[in-house]
């Protein structure tokens, strides 16, 4: 591997992480390439060498973060035994002490705010949602195959579970005074188990 290739393999992730931190703190509308360069410990020209502009960098940062969260979610589910436990394994999404949570929600909300008027951000959001539906759908299908769940469509059910997590997250993050972490975890557990006809007491 050449020195330039080695340097790019180090610099691009460094810049993307700096962009994530800066976007999360300042918001995508306010963040500048100078802010990102400062967070990366590089010159603006150094950042521009790897990314043509703020828009291209922000989109790559969003994709990277969504991929990271998806991987963490898969690992969380894989650590659980049964299909219901897998589908209820996302309590960490409502933990104020989790660094991914504090970094991630402002990024997700920025992507959602841009999506109605920007096709590329809408595609990013669609990819994010589809990844969740695919992941949750695997657990639903496993439950159908084992007889744990009955009479449900796996894709529609995965869409609904994804929507439950998303809707609860919006309330929890933006109105924390009225919507506590305990409420968020319990609301998801009760809603999802009710949807699946599962008994949480067993």
Coordinates of C-alpha atoms in Angstrom, one line a residue:
X1 CA 0.0 0.0 0.0
X2 CA 1.4 3.4 -0.9
X3 CA 2.0 6.2 1.6
X4 CA -0.8 8.3 0.0
X5 CA -3.2 5.4 0.2
X6 CA -2.2 4.8 3.9
X7 CA -2.7 8.5 4.7
X8 CA -6.1 8.5 3.0
X9 CA -7.2 5.4 5.0
X10 CA -6.4 7.4 8.1
X11 CA -7.5 10.8 7.1
X12 CA -10.9 10.1 5.7
X13 CA -12.3 8.4 8.8
X14 CA -10.7 11.1 10.9
X15 CA -12.5 13.8 8.9
X16 CA -15.8 11.9 8.9
X17 CA -15.7 11.5 12.7
X18 CA -14.9 15.2 13.1
X19 CA -17.9 16.0 10.8
X20 CA -20.2 13.9 12.9
X21 CA -19.1 15.6 16.1
X22 CA -19.5 19.1 14.5
X23 CA -22.8 18.4 12.9
X24 CA -24.2 16.9 16.1
X25 CA -23.1 19.9 18.1
X26 CA -23.9 22.8 15.7
X27 CA -26.4 21.3 13.3
X28 CA -25.9 20.8 9.6
X29 CA -27.3 24.2 8.6
X30 CA -24.8 26.0 10.9
X31 CA -21.7 23.8 10.6
X32 CA -18.9 25.0 8.2
X33 CA -15.9 23.3 6.6
X34 CA -13.8 25.4 9.0
X35 CA -15.6 23.9 12.0
X36 CA -15.0 20.4 10.6
X37 CA -11.4 21.1 9.8
X38 CA -10.8 22.5 13.3
X39 CA -12.5 19.4 14.9
X40 CA -10.3 17.1 12.7
X41 CA -7.1 19.1 13.6
X42 CA -6.5 19.8 9.9
X43 CA -6.5 22.8 7.6
X44 CA -9.6 23.6 5.5
X45 CA -7.5 22.7 2.5
X46 CA -6.6 19.4 4.0
X47 CA -10.2 18.5 4.4
X48 CA -11.0 19.8 0.9
X49 CA -8.3 17.4 -0.5
X50 CA -10.5 14.5 0.5
X51 CA -14.0 15.9 0.1
X52 CA -15.2 18.2 -2.6
X53 CA -17.5 20.2 -0.3
X54 CA -19.6 20.3 2.8
X55 CA -22.6 18.5 1.2
X56 CA -20.5 15.5 0.1
X57 CA -18.8 15.3 3.4
X58 CA -22.0 15.5 5.4
X59 CA -23.7 12.8 3.4
X60 CA -20.7 10.5 3.8
X61 CA -20.8 11.2 7.6
X62 CA -24.5 10.4 7.8
X63 CA -24.0 7.1 5.9
X64 CA -21.0 6.2 8.1
X65 CA -23.0 6.9 11.3
X66 CA -26.1 5.0 10.2
X67 CA -23.9 2.0 9.2
X68 CA -22.3 2.1 12.6
X69 CA -25.6 2.1 14.5
X70 CA -26.9 -0.7 12.2
X71 CA -23.9 -2.8 13.1
X72 CA -24.3 -2.1 16.8
X73 CA -28.0 -3.0 16.5
X74 CA -27.2 -6.3 14.8
X75 CA -24.7 -7.2 17.5
X76 CA -27.2 -6.3 20.2
X77 CA -29.8 -8.6 18.7
X78 CA -27.3 -11.4 18.0
X79 CA -26.5 -11.5 21.8
X80 CA -30.2 -12.3 22.6
X81 CA -31.6 -15.8 22.5
X82 CA -35.3 -15.7 21.4
X83 CA -37.0 -13.7 18.7
X84 CA -39.0 -11.6 21.2
X85 CA -35.9 -10.8 23.2
X86 CA -34.2 -9.7 20.0
X87 CA -37.0 -7.4 19.1
X88 CA -37.0 -5.8 22.6
X89 CA -33.2 -5.4 22.8
X90 CA -33.0 -1.7 22.0
X91 CA -33.3 -0.1 25.4
X92 CA -29.9 1.4 24.9
X93 CA -31.6 3.8 22.4
X94 CA -33.1 5.6 25.4
X95 CA -30.0 5.9 27.5
X96 CA -28.7 9.5 28.0
X97 CA -25.3 8.2 29.0
X98 CA -24.7 6.4 25.8
X99 CA -22.3 8.3 23.5
X100 CA -23.9 7.0 20.3
X101 CA -27.3 8.2 21.5
X102 CA -26.1 11.7 22.3
X103 CA -24.2 12.0 19.0
X104 CA -26.8 10.2 16.9
X105 CA -30.2 11.8 17.5
X106 CA -29.2 15.3 16.3
X107 CA -27.8 13.7 13.2
X108 CA -30.9 11.7 12.5
X109 CA -33.1 14.7 13.1
X110 CA -31.0 16.8 10.7
X111 CA -31.3 14.1 8.0
X112 CA -35.1 13.9 8.6
X113 CA -35.4 17.7 8.4
X114 CA -33.6 17.8 5.0
X115 CA -35.3 14.8 3.5
X116 CA -38.7 16.4 2.5
X117 CA -36.9 18.7 0.0
X118 CA -33.7 16.9 -0.9
X119 CA -33.9 13.6 -2.8
X120 CA -30.5 12.5 -1.6
X121 CA -31.3 13.0 2.0
X122 CA -34.6 11.3 1.5
X123 CA -32.7 8.3 0.0
X124 CA -30.4 8.3 3.0
X125 CA -33.4 8.2 5.4
X126 CA -35.0 5.5 3.3
X127 CA -31.8 3.4 3.5
X128 CA -31.8 3.9 7.3
X129 CA -35.4 2.8 7.6
X130 CA -35.0 -0.2 5.2
X131 CA -31.9 -1.4 7.2
X132 CA -34.0 -1.4 10.4
X133 CA -36.9 -3.2 8.7
X134 CA -34.6 -5.9 7.3
X135 CA -32.9 -6.4 10.7
X136 CA -36.2 -6.6 12.6
X137 CA -37.8 -8.7 9.9
X138 CA -35.2 -11.4 10.4
X139 CA -36.2 -11.7 14.1
X140 CA -39.9 -11.7 13.1
X141 CA -39.4 -14.5 10.6
X142 CA -37.4 -16.5 13.1
X143 CA -40.3 -16.1 15.5
X144 CA -42.8 -17.3 12.9
X145 CA -40.6 -20.3 12.0
X146 CA -40.3 -21.3 15.7
X147 CA -44.0 -20.8 16.3
X148 CA -43.4 -18.0 18.8
X149 CA -45.4 -15.6 16.6
X150 CA -48.4 -16.5 14.5
X151 CA -50.5 -14.9 11.8
X152 CA -48.4 -11.8 11.1
X153 CA -46.7 -10.5 8.0
X154 CA -43.0 -10.2 8.7
X155 CA -42.3 -7.1 6.6
X156 CA -45.4 -5.1 7.8
X157 CA -44.7 -6.1 11.4
X158 CA -41.0 -5.1 11.1
X159 CA -42.2 -1.7 9.7
X160 CA -44.5 -1.2 12.6
X161 CA -41.9 -2.2 15.2
X162 CA -39.4 0.2 13.6
X163 CA -42.1 2.9 13.7
X164 CA -42.7 2.3 17.4
X165 CA -39.0 2.7 18.2
X166 CA -38.8 5.8 16.1
X167 CA -41.9 7.5 17.4
X168 CA -41.0 6.8 21.0
X169 CA -37.5 8.1 20.4
X170 CA -38.7 11.4 19.0
X171 CA -40.9 12.0 22.1
X172 CA -38.2 10.8 24.5
X173 CA -35.4 12.9 23.0
X174 CA -37.3 16.1 22.3
X175 CA -39.5 16.2 25.4
X176 CA -37.4 14.5 28.1
X177 CA -39.3 16.3 30.9
X178 CA -42.5 14.4 30.1
X179 CA -41.1 11.3 28.5
X180 CA -38.5 9.5 30.7
X181 CA -36.1 6.7 29.7
X182 CA -38.2 4.3 31.8
X183 CA -41.3 5.4 30.0
X184 CA -39.6 4.9 26.6
X185 CA -38.3 1.4 27.3
X186 CA -41.7 0.4 28.8
X187 CA -43.7 1.9 26.0
X188 CA -41.7 0.0 23.4
X189 CA -41.9 -3.3 25.3
X190 CA -45.7 -3.1 25.8
X191 CA -46.4 -1.9 22.3
X192 CA -44.2 -4.5 20.5
X193 CA -45.3 -7.4 22.7
X194 CA -48.9 -6.4 22.2
X195 CA -48.5 -6.2 18.5
X196 CA -47.0 -9.7 18.5
X197 CA -49.5 -11.2 20.9
X198 CA -46.6 -12.0 23.3
X199 CA -46.9 -12.3 27.1
X200 CA -44.1 -10.4 28.8
X201 CA -44.8 -12.1 32.1
X202 CA -43.5 -15.5 30.9

